[in-house]
Short mmCIF file of C-alpha atoms in Angstrom, two decimals:
data_model
loop_
_atom_site.label_atom_id
_atom_site.label_comp_id
_atom_site.label_asym_id
_atom_site.label_seq_id
_atom_site.Cartn_x
_atom_site.Cartn_y
_atom_site.Cartn_z
CA GLN A 1 16.17 -27.07 -3.85
CA MET A 2 17.51 -25.63 -0.64
CA LYS A 3 20.88 -25.76 1.05
CA LEU A 4 21.33 -25.36 4.79
CA VAL A 5 24.66 -24.78 6.51
CA GLU A 6 24.96 -24.71 10.30
CA SER A 7 27.63 -23.01 12.38
CA GLY A 8 28.20 -21.94 15.96
CA GLY A 9 28.56 -25.23 17.77
CA GLY A 10 31.32 -25.88 20.25
CA SER A 11 32.18 -26.82 23.79
CA VAL A 12 30.89 -24.94 26.80
CA GLN A 13 30.53 -25.50 30.53
CA ALA A 14 27.17 -26.07 32.12
CA GLY A 15 25.32 -22.81 32.57
CA GLY A 16 26.95 -21.26 29.54
CA SER A 17 25.45 -20.07 26.27
CA LEU A 18 25.88 -20.72 22.57
CA ARG A 19 24.16 -19.39 19.47
CA LEU A 20 23.74 -21.64 16.48
CA SER A 21 23.25 -20.21 13.00
CA CYS A 22 21.84 -21.79 9.86
CA ALA A 23 22.35 -20.11 6.51
CA ALA A 24 19.69 -21.05 3.99
CA SER A 25 20.04 -20.69 0.24
CA GLY A 26 17.85 -21.69 -2.66
CA ASP A 27 14.08 -21.77 -2.60
CA THR A 28 13.49 -20.87 1.04
CA SER A 29 9.76 -20.35 0.53
CA SER A 30 8.93 -23.94 -0.29
CA MET A 31 8.91 -25.27 3.27
CA HIS A 32 6.42 -24.15 5.88
CA CYS A 33 8.55 -24.84 8.94
CA MET A 34 12.19 -24.44 9.86
CA GLY A 35 13.67 -25.86 12.96
CA TRP A 36 16.51 -27.21 15.02
CA TYR A 37 16.82 -30.89 15.78
CA ARG A 38 19.38 -32.83 17.76
CA GLN A 39 20.67 -36.35 17.96
CA THR A 40 23.00 -38.30 20.22
CA PRO A 41 24.59 -41.66 19.35
CA GLY A 42 22.12 -44.52 19.59
CA LYS A 43 19.10 -42.27 19.92
CA GLU A 44 16.56 -40.97 17.45
CA ARG A 45 16.72 -37.44 16.17
CA GLU A 46 14.38 -35.15 18.07
CA ALA A 47 12.91 -31.73 17.42
CA VAL A 48 14.23 -29.00 19.69
CA ALA A 49 12.63 -25.81 18.38
CA ILE A 50 10.44 -25.02 15.39
CA ILE A 51 9.32 -21.79 13.73
CA ASP A 52 6.65 -21.76 11.07
CA SER A 53 5.91 -19.32 8.25
CA ASP A 54 3.45 -17.44 10.48
CA GLY A 55 6.24 -16.79 12.97
CA SER A 56 4.82 -19.11 15.61
CA THR A 57 7.37 -21.05 17.63
CA SER A 58 7.31 -24.27 19.62
CA TYR A 59 9.89 -25.91 21.86
CA ARG A 60 10.39 -29.30 23.38
CA ASP A 61 9.65 -29.19 27.10
CA SER A 62 13.27 -29.71 28.21
CA VAL A 63 14.50 -26.53 26.51
CA GLN A 64 11.47 -24.29 27.07
CA GLY A 65 12.58 -21.02 28.66
CA ARG A 66 16.27 -21.65 27.90
CA PHE A 67 16.37 -21.78 24.09
CA THR A 68 15.03 -19.25 21.59
CA ILE A 69 14.56 -19.82 17.87
CA TYR A 70 14.35 -16.86 15.52
CA GLN A 71 15.09 -15.75 11.98
CA ASP A 72 16.57 -12.64 10.46
CA ASN A 73 14.28 -10.28 8.53
CA THR A 74 15.02 -11.91 5.20
CA LYS A 75 14.35 -15.38 6.64
CA THR A 76 17.56 -16.65 5.12
CA THR A 77 19.30 -17.24 8.44
CA LEU A 78 17.87 -19.27 11.29
CA TYR A 79 19.24 -18.97 14.81
CA LEU A 80 19.02 -20.91 18.02
CA GLN A 81 20.07 -19.02 21.13
CA MET A 82 20.85 -21.54 23.84
CA ASN A 83 21.21 -20.32 27.42
CA SER A 84 21.69 -22.13 30.72
CA LEU A 85 23.07 -25.13 28.87
CA LYS A 86 23.07 -28.50 30.59
CA PRO A 87 25.14 -31.63 29.94
CA ASP A 88 21.94 -33.28 28.63
CA ASP A 89 21.94 -30.72 25.80
CA THR A 90 25.08 -32.34 24.38
CA ALA A 91 24.27 -33.54 20.87
CA MET A 92 24.74 -32.99 17.17
CA TYR A 93 22.37 -30.17 16.22
CA PHE A 94 20.79 -30.07 12.78
CA CYS A 95 18.98 -27.29 10.97
CA ALA A 96 16.04 -28.38 8.84
CA ALA A 97 13.33 -27.06 6.58
CA VAL A 98 10.26 -29.27 6.49
CA LEU A 99 6.66 -29.29 5.44
CA CYS A 100 4.36 -29.03 8.42
CA PRO A 101 0.89 -27.67 9.31
CA SER A 102 2.28 -25.61 12.19
CA ALA A 103 5.17 -25.35 14.63
CA ALA A 104 2.99 -26.81 17.38
CA VAL A 105 2.41 -29.96 15.35
CA ALA A 106 5.98 -30.26 14.08
CA ILE A 107 7.55 -30.18 17.56
CA THR A 108 5.98 -33.52 18.47
CA ALA A 109 5.76 -35.11 15.03
CA PRO A 110 7.95 -38.07 14.02
CA VAL A 111 11.20 -37.02 12.40
CA TYR A 112 11.77 -38.26 8.87
CA THR A 113 15.22 -37.21 7.71
CA ASN A 114 14.53 -38.38 4.17
CA PHE A 115 11.92 -35.64 3.82
CA GLY A 116 12.64 -31.93 3.68
CA TYR A 117 16.06 -30.34 3.68
CA TRP A 118 18.74 -30.89 6.31
CA GLY A 119 22.09 -29.37 7.13
CA GLN A 120 25.20 -31.37 7.96
CA GLY A 121 25.01 -30.69 11.68
CA THR A 122 27.10 -28.90 14.27
CA GLN A 123 28.29 -30.47 17.51
CA VAL A 124 27.38 -28.98 20.88
CA THR A 125 29.16 -30.35 23.94
CA VAL A 126 28.26 -29.20 27.44
CA SER A 127 30.53 -30.27 30.28
CA SER A 128 29.56 -30.38 33.93
#
């Protein structure tokens, strides 16, 4: 079992920055990948950034170069540093721990929220 709790969301103007945090507890070694996903009303949840157990990272094209995913040394806290935010980044952001062969595969794989472990989400709102 694993529990994930996100924090750090909020409202910011376009061009601003936010850092999301995800505190993981329980058996953190059971999932190969951890990542950040986002969802807006009426749309499917999408992967934003993934890090796998080898430390490799992958990003969706729209956030490449603006967002950075990383973990602390104990791998119990996952972060997402978001810079140069755009209104299109507005969404509910979820932290997740999932089984995956690699970050590169997970970033484009279908999202099944009934598999793996998911946090409750934190809202990010970017105004123009």
